């Protein structure tokens, strides 16, 4: 494939994936599938006036949305859709995913501080609590996939799953990564920074207009990105019979994103101290066990 | 692709994103100004008007985890290169990292016994 | 010859210096913590530009968490984290400026005075680097790596013991 | 050559700023920020030496990892001391810590 066609296909897949995620998010809230909904809410937010809170921190108020959406786009650019269809195949891809997604939470902290409102500020700290909670298990399970592939190239990690997908090879790792992916994207059971019910919207509470639009768009992109990461790392990426390879990646990604939203519909929100406690008391030992298991199986 | 080209591409993507966001801001600005109404710019606080700026001293309840995390986090710096060569080296690598992780796990257990793993 | 690498090095070096300068020039605590984050990220990008990709990405990742934790600790301990009161938090300012300038000039002088010999042109690519670093950890620097583990354990125990002991004894 | 010199100059300036911060600030957490800047500058130097002088010596990269570890541990222990000082005396200003003098 020529690079131009390649980039075109990736952009198209990406845009349609984000649109589908938007439709699914509405479905997870209202229970109806409404294909025109995202367009309407886009126009609504685009036309709405921009209210800036009094005495906001100007620098962070302007840069936080850019940082938020920027790091997510950088992450999607290193995830492979098919052997040839990857914008940048980075030599430290598996680490880069983790490094970029840390900055999602930093952006939330910045925005929470910038607004100068109590709810937003508490939302910002909870973002860091969530980061502390999920970061360790994510790193450890990512290492286990790297161990199997003997390389940090994401394409190599997909190739290493040729015989057996990682979801079967390291089921504990998959479960931990799946839960952590929900926490990375701050989706409903773990939507502490932006909790609608108890924090009145948290970090997003006082945003209107373009900044709210950017955060909503960034969140949808983030959901698509982490689903794609789950597919690449655990569900065999582009592998599958009959269909072209990028179609397989896309379908699996949509399936994972749908499951994310479906889980959020039926789960109660978890308190941030409980999240920290469960992750450190059970998540870290389980991740260690996962590494040990993968290590022993690899040596046999 | 040469590594430096890749990094330039990443940089270009970042700059493009920033440019697009800036264009969005410009378009928004050209569409109209915000009306200046009393009480509009005060952050939401459950119906009341927030009396003071929110930049005060707060107690952050998870600082025990934060301290543990700062130290525990460093383990990943050694784990990634280790994972890349794991198969090549074999049983020696497993033992090495086993010892290393056991040492760190002792720290986790110590924190647990010192009641660090709860809301402070 | 002015290469792309040199231009990038200068741009991000200036960014690192500017952010580093902002750390001490603002009275808003969270701003200074996040400026330090900016400086550290710029240092990480410098590593990446110098083609030590693993170290660069690692630096960017570690500092993201570390500096945001620093920001929340700032909010816990400072009287005025927003910098609304414009408090003066300096002492011995002139001596410090003199020390900083003298040390900088000395190091720059040393950098210019030294004969650095030939510059290497051949170096391993990113993946090869990861592999070789892993080999270094497991073969030659194995004891250093285990010692680092013990150091981390010591740091963990020290910090937890210092931070929580009085609190626990009061609660019991 | 100019690449190496540039990197060294950047590191020198950062080191100077860090030293200025560590000496002039009265606040424990701000002093730690100065120290972290100095460590960051030394890491730039190490990476520049690795890349431009000895690309085959991976003990230099190992050294950078150790420096990063020191940075994180310095952060953890520093925050712990700050917590303790804040709990016992209600502030982290270092000028008020005169009772620590020998």
Coordinates of C-alpha atoms in Angstrom, one line a residue, chain A residues 10-160:
Chain A
X10 CA -6.3 4.9 9.0
X11 CA -8.0 8.3 9.2
X12 CA -11.2 6.9 7.9
X13 CA -11.2 3.9 10.3
X14 CA -10.3 6.3 13.2
X15 CA -13.1 8.8 12.4
X16 CA -15.8 6.1 12.0
X17 CA -14.6 4.4 15.2
X18 CA -14.9 7.6 17.2
X19 CA -18.3 8.3 15.7
X20 CA -19.4 4.8 16.6
X21 CA -18.0 5.3 20.1
X22 CA -20.1 8.5 20.4
X23 CA -23.2 6.6 19.4
X24 CA -22.4 3.8 21.9
X25 CA -21.9 6.3 24.7
X26 CA -25.3 7.8 24.1
X27 CA -26.7 4.3 24.1
X28 CA -25.1 3.5 27.4
X29 CA -26.8 6.5 29.0
X30 CA -30.2 6.5 27.4
X31 CA -30.7 2.9 26.2
X32 CA -31.6 4.0 22.6
X33 CA -29.4 3.8 19.5
X34 CA -29.5 7.3 18.0
X35 CA -27.3 7.7 14.9
X36 CA -27.8 11.4 14.6
X37 CA -27.2 12.2 18.3
X38 CA -23.5 12.9 18.2
X39 CA -23.9 15.4 15.4
X40 CA -26.6 17.2 17.4
X41 CA -24.5 17.4 20.5
X42 CA -21.5 18.6 18.5
X43 CA -23.5 21.4 17.1
X44 CA -25.0 22.3 20.5
X45 CA -21.6 22.5 22.1
X46 CA -20.1 24.3 19.1
X47 CA -22.8 27.0 19.2
X48 CA -22.9 27.4 22.9
X49 CA -21.3 30.5 24.5
X50 CA -18.0 30.1 26.3
X51 CA -18.1 30.9 30.0
X52 CA -14.8 31.3 31.7
X53 CA -14.9 31.0 35.5
X54 CA -13.7 34.0 37.5
X55 CA -10.0 34.0 38.4
X56 CA -9.2 30.9 36.4
X57 CA -5.6 30.0 35.7
X58 CA -5.3 31.2 32.2
X59 CA -2.3 29.1 31.1
X60 CA -3.8 25.8 32.2
X61 CA -7.3 26.7 31.0
X62 CA -6.0 27.0 27.5
X63 CA -3.4 24.2 27.4
X64 CA -5.2 21.4 29.3
X65 CA -7.7 20.5 26.5
X66 CA -4.8 20.6 23.9
X67 CA -2.7 18.3 26.1
X68 CA -5.7 16.0 26.7
X69 CA -6.6 15.5 23.0
X70 CA -3.0 15.7 21.8
X71 CA -1.6 12.8 23.8
X72 CA -4.5 10.6 22.8
X73 CA -3.9 11.3 19.1
X74 CA -0.2 10.5 19.6
X75 CA -1.2 7.1 21.1
X76 CA -3.5 6.2 18.3
X77 CA -0.8 7.0 15.8
X78 CA 1.4 4.2 17.1
X79 CA -1.3 1.5 17.3
X80 CA -1.2 -0.8 14.3
X81 CA -4.4 -1.5 12.4
X82 CA -2.7 -4.0 10.0
X83 CA 0.9 -5.0 9.2
X84 CA 1.4 -2.1 6.8
X85 CA -1.2 0.3 8.3
X86 CA 0.6 1.9 11.1
X87 CA 1.6 5.6 11.1
X88 CA 4.6 5.2 13.3
X89 CA 5.9 1.8 14.5
X90 CA 7.9 3.0 17.5
X91 CA 10.7 0.9 18.9
X92 CA 9.3 1.3 22.4
X93 CA 5.6 1.1 21.5
X94 CA 4.5 -0.8 24.5
X95 CA 6.1 1.7 26.9
X96 CA 4.9 4.7 24.8
X97 CA 1.2 3.7 25.2
X98 CA 1.7 3.8 29.0
X99 CA 3.7 7.0 29.0
X100 CA 1.2 8.9 26.8
X101 CA -1.8 7.8 28.7
X102 CA -0.3 9.1 32.0
X103 CA -0.7 12.6 30.6
X104 CA -4.5 12.1 30.2
X105 CA -4.7 12.3 34.0
X106 CA -2.2 15.1 34.2
X107 CA -4.4 17.1 31.8
X108 CA -7.4 16.4 34.1
X109 CA -5.4 17.7 37.1
X110 CA -4.5 20.8 35.2
X111 CA -8.1 21.5 34.2
X112 CA -9.4 20.8 37.7
X113 CA -6.9 23.3 39.1
X114 CA -7.5 25.9 36.3
X115 CA -11.2 26.2 36.9
X116 CA -10.8 27.3 40.5
X117 CA -13.9 25.6 41.7
X118 CA -14.2 23.1 44.5
X119 CA -15.8 20.3 42.6
X120 CA -13.4 20.6 39.7
X121 CA -10.4 20.6 42.1
X122 CA -11.5 17.4 43.8
X123 CA -12.1 15.8 40.5
X124 CA -8.5 16.7 39.5
X125 CA -7.1 15.0 42.6
X126 CA -9.2 11.9 42.1
X127 CA -7.6 11.7 38.6
X128 CA -4.2 11.4 40.2
X129 CA -5.6 8.9 42.8
X130 CA -6.8 6.8 39.8
X131 CA -3.4 7.1 38.1
X132 CA -1.7 5.8 41.2
X133 CA -4.2 3.0 41.4
X134 CA -4.1 1.6 37.9
X135 CA -0.5 2.5 36.9
X136 CA 1.3 -0.4 38.6
X137 CA -0.9 -3.3 37.3
X138 CA -0.9 -1.8 33.8
X139 CA 2.9 -1.7 33.6
X140 CA 3.3 -5.2 34.9
X141 CA 0.8 -6.8 32.5
X142 CA 2.3 -4.8 29.6
X143 CA 5.7 -6.3 30.5
X144 CA 4.2 -9.8 30.4
X145 CA 3.1 -9.2 26.8
X146 CA 6.6 -7.8 25.9
X147 CA 8.1 -10.9 27.5
X148 CA 6.3 -13.1 25.1
X149 CA 7.0 -11.0 22.0
X150 CA 10.7 -10.3 22.9
X151 CA 10.2 -6.9 21.5
X152 CA 8.4 -3.6 22.3
X153 CA 7.3 -3.1 18.7
X154 CA 3.5 -3.3 18.8
X155 CA 3.5 -5.1 15.4
X156 CA 5.8 -7.8 16.9
X157 CA 3.5 -8.1 19.9
X158 CA 0.6 -8.9 17.5
X159 CA 2.8 -11.3 15.5
X160 CA 3.7 -13.2 18.7

